[in-house]
Structure formats: structure tokens, C-alpha cells
Short mmCIF file of C-alpha atoms in Angstrom, two decimals:
data_model
loop_
_atom_site.label_atom_id
_atom_site.label_comp_id
_atom_site.label_asym_id
_atom_site.label_seq_id
_atom_site.Cartn_x
_atom_site.Cartn_y
_atom_site.Cartn_z
CA MET A 15 -14.53 -9.93 9.82
CA THR A 16 -16.01 -6.77 8.25
CA HIS A 17 -14.45 -5.33 5.17
CA ARG A 18 -13.35 -2.55 7.28
CA TRP A 19 -11.43 -4.82 9.73
CA GLN A 20 -10.00 -6.89 6.91
CA GLY A 21 -8.60 -3.54 5.38
CA ILE A 22 -7.13 -2.46 8.57
CA ALA A 23 -5.46 -5.86 9.39
CA TYR A 24 -3.87 -5.99 5.74
CA ALA A 25 -2.57 -2.12 6.32
CA LEU A 26 -1.06 -3.07 9.41
CA LEU A 27 0.46 -6.59 8.44
CA SER A 28 1.75 -4.48 5.19
CA ALA A 29 3.40 -2.09 7.35
CA ALA A 30 4.97 -4.44 9.47
CA LEU A 31 6.59 -6.49 6.79
CA PHE A 32 7.97 -3.39 5.32
CA GLY A 33 9.02 -1.77 8.30
CA ALA A 34 10.98 -4.93 9.35
CA SER A 35 12.82 -5.04 6.01
CA THR A 36 14.22 -1.62 6.38
CA PRO A 37 16.85 -2.67 9.32
CA LEU A 38 17.51 -5.95 7.22
CA ALA A 39 17.94 -4.43 4.22
CA LYS A 40 20.67 -2.13 5.59
CA ALA A 41 22.34 -4.99 7.17
CA LEU A 42 23.15 -5.93 3.97
CA LEU A 43 24.13 -2.68 2.26
CA GLY A 44 28.06 -3.69 3.42
CA ASP A 45 27.74 -6.27 0.80
CA ILE A 46 25.51 -4.73 -1.75
CA THR A 47 25.65 -1.36 -3.41
CA PRO A 48 22.62 0.81 -2.58
CA TRP A 49 21.19 0.85 -6.02
CA MET A 50 21.76 -2.65 -6.96
CA LEU A 51 20.10 -3.78 -3.39
CA ALA A 52 17.02 -1.86 -4.36
CA GLY A 53 16.71 -3.21 -7.88
CA LEU A 54 17.26 -7.32 -6.12
CA LEU A 55 14.46 -6.52 -3.67
CA TYR A 56 11.94 -5.20 -6.21
CA LEU A 57 12.96 -8.15 -8.66
CA ALA A 58 12.92 -10.64 -5.73
CA SER A 59 9.36 -9.62 -5.05
CA GLY A 60 8.36 -10.20 -8.50
CA VAL A 61 9.96 -13.42 -9.17
CA GLY A 62 8.79 -14.90 -5.67
CA LEU A 63 4.98 -13.52 -6.18
CA ALA A 64 5.21 -14.86 -9.93
CA VAL A 65 6.14 -18.69 -8.36
CA LEU A 66 3.40 -18.11 -5.84
CA HIS A 67 0.72 -17.03 -8.57
CA THR A 68 1.59 -20.04 -10.54
CA VAL A 69 1.50 -22.26 -7.48
CA ARG A 70 -2.07 -20.90 -6.72
CA ARG A 71 -3.19 -21.70 -10.16
CA LEU A 72 -2.04 -25.31 -10.09
CA TRP A 73 -3.12 -26.00 -6.76
CA ALA A 74 -6.43 -24.26 -6.20
CA GLY A 75 -7.64 -23.42 -10.08
CA PRO A 76 -8.44 -19.89 -11.45
CA SER A 77 -8.53 -17.13 -8.98
CA SER A 78 -11.44 -15.63 -7.56
CA GLU A 79 -9.71 -12.44 -8.10
CA ALA A 80 -10.53 -10.22 -11.19
CA PRO A 81 -7.80 -10.19 -13.39
CA LEU A 82 -6.19 -7.26 -14.88
CA THR A 83 -7.30 -6.01 -18.09
CA LEU A 84 -6.03 -3.47 -21.11
CA ARG A 85 -7.90 -0.91 -19.78
CA ASP A 86 -5.58 -1.09 -16.46
CA LEU A 87 -2.50 -0.78 -18.52
CA PRO A 88 -2.15 2.87 -18.37
CA TRP A 89 -2.60 2.49 -14.43
CA LEU A 90 -0.17 -0.05 -14.29
CA VAL A 91 2.12 1.60 -16.46
CA ALA A 92 2.01 4.75 -14.27
CA VAL A 93 2.04 2.89 -10.91
CA ILE A 94 5.64 1.18 -12.01
CA ALA A 95 7.19 4.18 -13.59
CA ALA A 96 6.24 6.43 -10.41
CA GLY A 97 6.82 4.06 -7.65
CA GLY A 98 9.17 1.27 -8.87
CA ILE A 99 11.42 3.47 -11.33
CA THR A 100 11.21 7.05 -10.59
CA GLY A 101 11.17 6.78 -6.61
CA PRO A 102 13.87 4.53 -5.96
CA ILE A 103 16.25 6.36 -8.88
CA LEU A 104 15.58 9.48 -7.10
CA LEU A 105 16.17 8.11 -3.65
CA MET A 106 19.56 6.60 -4.74
CA VAL A 107 20.61 10.12 -5.93
CA GLY A 108 19.70 11.84 -3.15
CA LEU A 109 21.08 9.47 -0.68
CA SER A 110 24.49 9.78 -2.26
CA THR A 111 25.06 13.57 -0.89
CA THR A 112 22.69 13.69 1.96
CA PRO A 113 23.26 12.69 5.70
CA ALA A 114 21.61 9.69 7.03
CA SER A 115 19.71 12.04 9.61
CA THR A 116 18.31 13.96 6.99
CA ALA A 117 17.51 11.00 4.91
CA SER A 118 15.46 9.25 7.60
CA LEU A 119 13.72 12.36 8.42
CA LEU A 120 12.33 13.19 4.51
CA LEU A 121 11.30 9.51 3.93
CA ASN A 122 8.42 10.14 6.19
CA LEU A 123 7.18 12.85 3.78
CA GLU A 124 5.96 9.46 1.88
CA GLY A 125 3.14 9.54 4.19
CA LEU A 126 2.20 13.15 4.05
CA PHE A 127 2.29 13.34 0.25
CA THR A 128 0.15 9.84 0.39
CA LEU A 129 -2.87 11.45 2.76
CA GLY A 130 -2.67 15.02 1.08
CA ILE A 131 -2.78 13.78 -2.33
CA ALA A 132 -5.68 11.38 -1.27
CA TRP A 133 -7.52 14.53 0.49
CA VAL A 134 -7.12 17.35 -1.74
CA VAL A 135 -7.07 15.23 -5.53
CA PHE A 136 -9.16 12.56 -4.73
CA ARG A 137 -11.42 14.17 -2.05
CA GLU A 138 -11.41 11.12 0.37
CA ASN A 139 -13.29 12.11 3.54
CA VAL A 140 -11.87 13.25 6.38
CA ASP A 141 -12.73 14.30 9.95
CA ARG A 142 -11.11 15.92 12.81
CA ARG A 143 -10.72 12.47 14.11
CA ILE A 144 -8.82 10.71 11.42
CA ALA A 145 -6.82 14.27 10.97
CA LEU A 146 -5.55 13.72 14.27
CA GLY A 147 -4.75 10.19 14.46
CA ALA A 148 -2.93 10.93 10.97
CA ALA A 149 -1.06 13.50 12.79
CA ALA A 150 0.12 11.78 15.56
CA ILE A 151 1.40 8.87 13.64
CA LEU A 152 3.43 10.80 11.54
CA ALA A 153 4.73 12.80 14.79
CA GLY A 154 5.79 9.49 15.84
CA ALA A 155 7.55 8.32 12.49
CA LEU A 156 9.32 11.60 12.68
CA LEU A 157 10.49 11.12 16.03
CA LEU A 158 11.96 7.37 15.38
CA SER A 159 13.83 8.53 12.32
CA TRP A 160 15.31 12.04 14.13
CA SER A 161 18.84 11.55 14.90
CA GLY A 162 20.19 15.19 15.80
CA GLY A 163 19.61 16.84 12.16
CA PRO A 164 18.29 17.89 9.88
CA GLU A 165 21.26 19.08 8.46
CA GLY A 166 22.70 19.28 4.68
CA ILE A 167 19.55 20.30 3.02
CA GLY A 168 20.14 20.72 -0.47
CA TRP A 169 19.58 19.20 -3.85
CA GLY A 170 20.02 15.57 -2.33
CA ALA A 171 17.17 16.34 0.14
CA LEU A 172 15.07 17.62 -2.66
CA ALA A 173 15.48 14.49 -4.73
CA ILE A 174 14.39 12.69 -1.57
CA ALA A 175 11.50 14.57 -1.21
CA GLY A 176 10.67 13.92 -4.75
CA ALA A 177 10.98 10.03 -4.25
CA CYS A 178 8.48 10.39 -1.49
CA LEU A 179 6.27 12.21 -3.50
CA ALA A 180 6.51 9.57 -6.37
CA TRP A 181 5.60 6.89 -3.67
CA GLY A 182 2.72 9.31 -2.67
CA ILE A 183 1.69 9.26 -6.44
CA ASP A 184 1.87 5.56 -6.84
CA ASN A 185 0.08 5.08 -3.57
CA ASN A 186 -2.85 7.10 -4.89
CA LEU A 187 -2.73 5.33 -8.48
CA THR A 188 -2.73 2.02 -7.33
CA ARG A 189 -6.08 2.68 -5.59
CA LYS A 190 -7.44 2.76 -9.39
CA LEU A 191 -6.13 -1.17 -9.74
CA SER A 192 -7.22 -2.24 -6.27
CA SER A 193 -10.28 -4.30 -7.40
CA ALA A 194 -8.14 -6.44 -9.42
CA ASP A 195 -5.88 -9.28 -8.39
CA PRO A 196 -3.68 -7.75 -6.03
CA LEU A 197 -0.73 -10.69 -6.61
CA GLN A 198 -0.75 -9.82 -10.35
CA ILE A 199 -0.38 -6.30 -9.64
CA ALA A 200 2.75 -6.26 -6.78
CA MET A 201 4.13 -9.21 -9.38
CA LEU A 202 4.03 -7.06 -12.43
CA LYS A 203 5.60 -3.89 -10.42
CA GLY A 204 8.38 -5.99 -8.61
CA ALA A 205 9.26 -7.77 -11.88
CA VAL A 206 9.17 -4.68 -14.17
CA ALA A 207 10.97 -2.44 -11.74
CA GLY A 208 13.40 -4.91 -10.29
CA THR A 209 14.68 -5.58 -13.82
CA VAL A 210 15.04 -1.76 -14.87
CA ASN A 211 16.88 -1.00 -11.68
CA VAL A 212 19.21 -4.00 -11.73
CA ILE A 213 20.07 -3.05 -15.32
CA LEU A 214 20.86 0.43 -14.33
CA ALA A 215 22.74 -0.58 -11.39
CA TRP A 216 25.06 -2.78 -13.52
CA SER A 217 25.17 -0.27 -15.83
CA ILE A 218 27.03 2.19 -13.45
CA GLY A 219 29.48 -0.55 -12.36
CA GLY A 220 27.28 -2.38 -9.67
CA THR A 221 27.97 -6.23 -9.19
CA LEU A 222 25.67 -9.19 -8.27
CA PRO A 223 26.32 -9.93 -4.49
CA SER A 224 27.32 -13.41 -3.34
CA ALA A 225 25.21 -16.27 -3.03
CA GLY A 226 24.63 -15.65 0.90
CA ALA A 227 23.46 -11.93 0.42
CA PHE A 228 21.64 -12.29 -2.50
CA LEU A 229 19.59 -15.03 -1.13
CA ALA A 230 19.03 -12.80 1.88
CA ALA A 231 17.67 -10.13 -0.17
CA ALA A 232 15.67 -12.14 -2.01
CA VAL A 233 13.70 -12.99 0.98
CA VAL A 234 13.65 -9.70 2.12
CA GLY A 235 12.59 -8.39 -0.76
CA PHE A 236 9.83 -11.01 -1.49
CA LEU A 237 8.35 -10.76 2.41
CA GLY A 238 9.06 -7.12 2.64
CA TYR A 239 8.28 -5.66 -1.01
CA GLY A 240 6.09 -8.42 -2.72
CA VAL A 241 3.90 -9.80 -0.17
CA SER A 242 3.87 -6.18 1.76
CA LEU A 243 2.28 -4.60 -1.45
CA THR A 244 0.05 -7.41 -1.91
CA LEU A 245 -1.34 -6.59 1.50
CA PHE A 246 -1.23 -2.77 0.63
CA VAL A 247 -3.27 -3.36 -2.35
CA LEU A 248 -6.15 -5.26 -0.20
CA ALA A 249 -5.96 -2.08 2.14
CA LEU A 250 -6.51 0.37 -0.29
CA ARG A 251 -9.69 -1.84 -1.81
CA HIS A 252 -11.45 -1.68 1.49
CA LEU A 253 -10.16 1.34 3.32
CA GLY A 254 -9.00 3.86 0.42
CA SER A 255 -5.66 5.78 0.06
CA ALA A 256 -5.50 8.29 2.98
CA ARG A 257 -6.45 5.87 5.76
CA THR A 258 -4.05 3.24 4.14
CA GLY A 259 -1.30 5.55 4.30
CA ALA A 260 -1.78 6.45 7.65
CA TYR A 261 -1.85 2.98 8.78
CA PHE A 262 0.87 2.22 6.59
CA SER A 263 3.05 5.16 8.28
CA LEU A 264 3.39 2.83 11.43
CA ALA A 265 6.23 1.18 9.40
CA PRO A 266 9.02 2.92 11.18
CA PHE A 267 7.89 1.42 14.45
CA ALA A 268 8.02 -1.88 13.21
CA GLY A 269 11.57 -1.21 11.79
CA ALA A 270 12.77 0.23 15.12
CA THR A 271 11.20 -2.85 17.06
CA VAL A 272 13.13 -5.88 14.71
CA ALA A 273 16.09 -3.46 15.16
CA ILE A 274 15.98 -3.65 19.16
CA LEU A 275 14.99 -7.34 18.98
CA ALA A 276 17.45 -8.47 16.44
CA PHE A 277 20.15 -6.30 16.45
CA GLY A 278 20.20 -5.17 20.11
CA GLU A 279 19.67 -1.59 19.67
CA PRO A 280 18.54 0.10 23.23
CA VAL A 281 15.05 0.95 24.19
CA THR A 282 15.33 4.91 24.48
CA THR A 283 12.92 7.68 25.47
CA ARG A 284 12.40 8.56 22.33
CA PHE A 285 11.20 4.99 20.96
CA VAL A 286 8.69 4.79 24.12
CA VAL A 287 7.23 8.77 23.28
CA ALA A 288 7.02 7.78 19.45
CA ALA A 289 5.29 4.15 20.06
CA ALA A 290 2.47 6.30 22.76
CA LEU A 291 2.17 8.87 20.11
CA MET A 292 1.71 6.04 17.22
CA GLY A 293 -0.91 4.02 19.95
CA VAL A 294 -2.85 7.23 19.69
CA GLY A 295 -2.89 7.88 16.31
CA LEU A 296 -3.78 3.98 15.94
CA TYR A 297 -6.74 4.37 18.02
CA LEU A 298 -8.07 7.37 16.82
CA HIS A 299 -8.33 5.71 13.48
CA LEU A 300 -9.73 2.62 14.98
CA ILE A 301 -12.58 4.59 16.70
CA GLU A 302 -13.50 6.24 13.46
CA ARG A 303 -16.93 6.00 12.72
CA HIS A 304 -18.31 7.49 9.42
CA GLU A 305 -21.89 7.07 8.53
CA HIS A 306 -24.57 9.43 6.46
CA GLU A 307 -26.96 8.79 4.11
CA HIS A 308 -25.23 8.13 0.24
CA ARG A 309 -26.06 7.40 -2.87
CA HIS A 310 -24.23 4.56 -5.16
CA GLU A 311 -24.47 5.74 -9.01
CA PRO A 312 -25.01 2.79 -11.49
CA MET A 313 -21.35 1.28 -11.81
CA ASP A 314 -20.00 -1.47 -14.01
CA HIS A 315 -16.77 -3.34 -12.72
CA GLU A 316 -15.49 -6.55 -11.79
CA HIS A 317 -13.72 -7.79 -8.18
CA ARG A 318 -13.89 -10.48 -5.82
CA HIS A 319 -17.21 -10.38 -4.09
CA VAL A 320 -19.76 -11.80 -2.12
CA HIS A 321 -23.52 -11.23 -2.27
CA ASP A 322 -23.80 -8.64 0.40
CA GLU A 323 -25.82 -5.28 0.65
CA HIS A 324 -24.22 -3.94 -2.51
CA HIS A 325 -23.98 -7.29 -4.65
CA GLN A 326 -27.62 -7.84 -5.20
CA HIS A 327 -27.20 -8.58 -8.86
CA GLU A 328 -28.61 -11.67 -10.62
CA HIS A 329 -26.22 -14.29 -12.51
CA GLU A 330 -27.59 -15.75 -15.94
CA GLY A 331 -27.84 -19.23 -15.82
CA TRP A 332 -24.78 -19.55 -13.18
CA GLU A 333 -24.61 -19.78 -9.54
CA GLY A 334 -21.09 -19.72 -8.64
CA PRO A 335 -19.12 -20.19 -5.19
CA GLU A 336 -18.61 -17.25 -3.30
CA PRO A 337 -16.55 -15.23 -3.30
CA HIS A 338 -15.96 -14.79 -7.07
CA SER A 339 -15.26 -12.46 -9.74
CA HIS A 340 -17.28 -11.50 -12.64
CA PRO A 341 -18.29 -8.31 -14.06
CA HIS A 342 -21.73 -6.84 -12.55
CA ARG A 343 -23.45 -3.67 -12.74
CA HIS A 344 -24.49 -1.84 -9.68
CA ARG A 345 -27.83 -0.61 -9.60
CA PRO A 346 -28.76 3.19 -8.27
CA LEU A 347 -28.99 2.68 -4.47
CA VAL A 348 -29.17 5.05 -1.36
CA HIS A 349 -28.62 3.76 2.09
CA THR A 350 -26.95 4.73 5.29
CA HIS A 351 -24.57 2.65 7.18
CA ARG A 352 -20.78 2.78 8.39
CA HIS A 353 -18.45 3.05 5.41
CA ASP A 354 -14.61 3.86 4.39
CA PRO A 355 -13.66 5.21 1.03
CA ASP A 356 -13.53 1.70 -0.26
CA ILE A 357 -14.01 0.68 -4.23
CA HIS A 358 -17.92 1.26 -3.71
CA HIS A 359 -17.75 4.43 -1.40
CA ARG A 360 -15.72 6.91 -3.48
CA HIS A 361 -18.49 9.65 -3.28
CA THR A 362 -17.91 13.27 -2.25
CA HIS A 363 -18.76 15.02 0.74
#
């Protein structure tokens, strides 16, 4: 499987897990306050991934992924602050005064902000086919979340929009870390953000739920947030922010499908039309072919790799198994091949 198809698989699975977590988390709101639930979901993802990280080291030895370094710390702090703390707090503030119909529509702004920041700020390439595909996916997401609104636009709606902006910034900043171990990134983000949010929820009167609800929240958080974020980071490594964000916008469809299969919600005309729109958007992204002559500038970095056409470096006295991770230098290279804005193709157009 090529890097591109690996990235697409990671992004779609990430969207499916996160989308499925939404109706499952909603079912827990009767037993857990919204802010406490947000904290528990993040905290469970961090703790669960820490256990997985430990088991992986004990079972398979040192990871072939590049570890986070002190140079990554500012980016990691910014990611946690934007996506793990600011986003959830603004969302809880907004939900307290905003009708559910409006909130559902506004949450789709995360995809728009992710795409917009990637294209405008980070200059990721986009052609007409990618733009139309992203528009079709987002239109399907909007249609799925429409429930007779919008109504009650006010400060609460602005807070929700601010949360989506925070997550859009988070998604693009995480791209800066995507060459490092995705499990480590998701583990630290979940542990720190979850701890902060649980403490804040407790400080305003929140209480821990029953053992059954706590366990259910832990499972949903580990899969829907922890594993999903790990896969999202892997997708960023191969696809860049804009394309990963577009694929991730399919999450509402996964959530609606789970609601139909698990909770007996009816299959509506709106669901069928939204599925068709998202299918068209997905197809346009899958058939993209971006190819031109481009130049790789000299670059020093570390990440998990094999010795493909972009990694023809020498090892001094050691030839380890592949894939492996170590600091390496990319020499200048000019060539032509199909590519996405991955960690080696972030050139301008």
C-alpha cells in the first residue's frame, strides 16, 4: 500500500471512530454532565494510550517511531491548549445557551476552518477537484446535522464557532508534529487536556458518574478520541491538513449510521441525500492525481521511514531493519511523481 492510500485509510478510520463516539457519548449525558464527560473522554484516551504505549515497549521493544523532542514542546503545548482545553471549554459554554439544532450545524465549521487554514496559512495545494470534493463532503455533513434551524444565534453560537476555530488551529498545528510518534502525541494530549478539564468540571460542581457510566465513557474515550487521534496524526503525515480534514468531515455520516444501527433511528431522505453528497466528495478526493516536477530542498529531520526514493541516505556502521527511525538528512532532489502535501512535499505551487 502506498503512502497515499495508507493516509486515506488512516483518515477514514479516524473519522469513523470519532463519528461513532458522538451518539455513544450523547447516550451518556444523562449520567454525566457535559463538561465532566468531555474531561473523562480525553483523560480515558490519554490513560488508555499510555497503557498501550507501555505494553508495546514491553512486548516489541523500542518503537520504530521518532520520539518527541524538546524542539516539539512549543508545538505540543499549543496543540493541547488549542484543541484539548480551549476548544472543549468554548463548546461547553456555547452548548449551555445554544439550541441543539444550531450547535449541530455550527460544529461543521471545524472542517471549514481546518481546510481554510491549511490552504491560506500553510499554502497546501488545492485544485478544483479537491475543492469540489471538500464542498460536497461538508454539504453532506451540514445536511445531516440540520434539524429545522438555525435559531438562537448569539454569544453561545459564537463560542461554538470559536471552539471549531480552536480545533481547526489544533489540526493544522498537529501537522508540525506528525513526523513524531503519533501514539505519544495523542497520549500526552489526552492525559493533559483530560486532567485539566476534569479538574475544571469538578470545580464548578461536577461529580464522577457511577462505575458503569465511567467504564462506558472510558471505552468511548479510548477508541473515539485516543485511537482516532493517533490515526489522524498518521493521516496528517501522509496527506497534509486539508485532505485529512476533508476526509475527517465524514465523521457525521459515521455517527448517523451508528445511530440508525444501534439506536433504531429511521433512515430518512436527508440521510440518503447526505450519503450521496459525501460519496461524490469522497470519490473526487480518491481520484485526485497531483503530479508535477518539484524540488526537495535540503532538510534534516527524524521520522519512521523505509529506504524509498526519498530516503537514499547512508548509515554509518549500521544497517537496521526497516522501517526504522533516526535523524537523517535529505539532499537536494528534483523529480516528478504523484504526491500529496505529506511531510516531504510541503513546497509551494
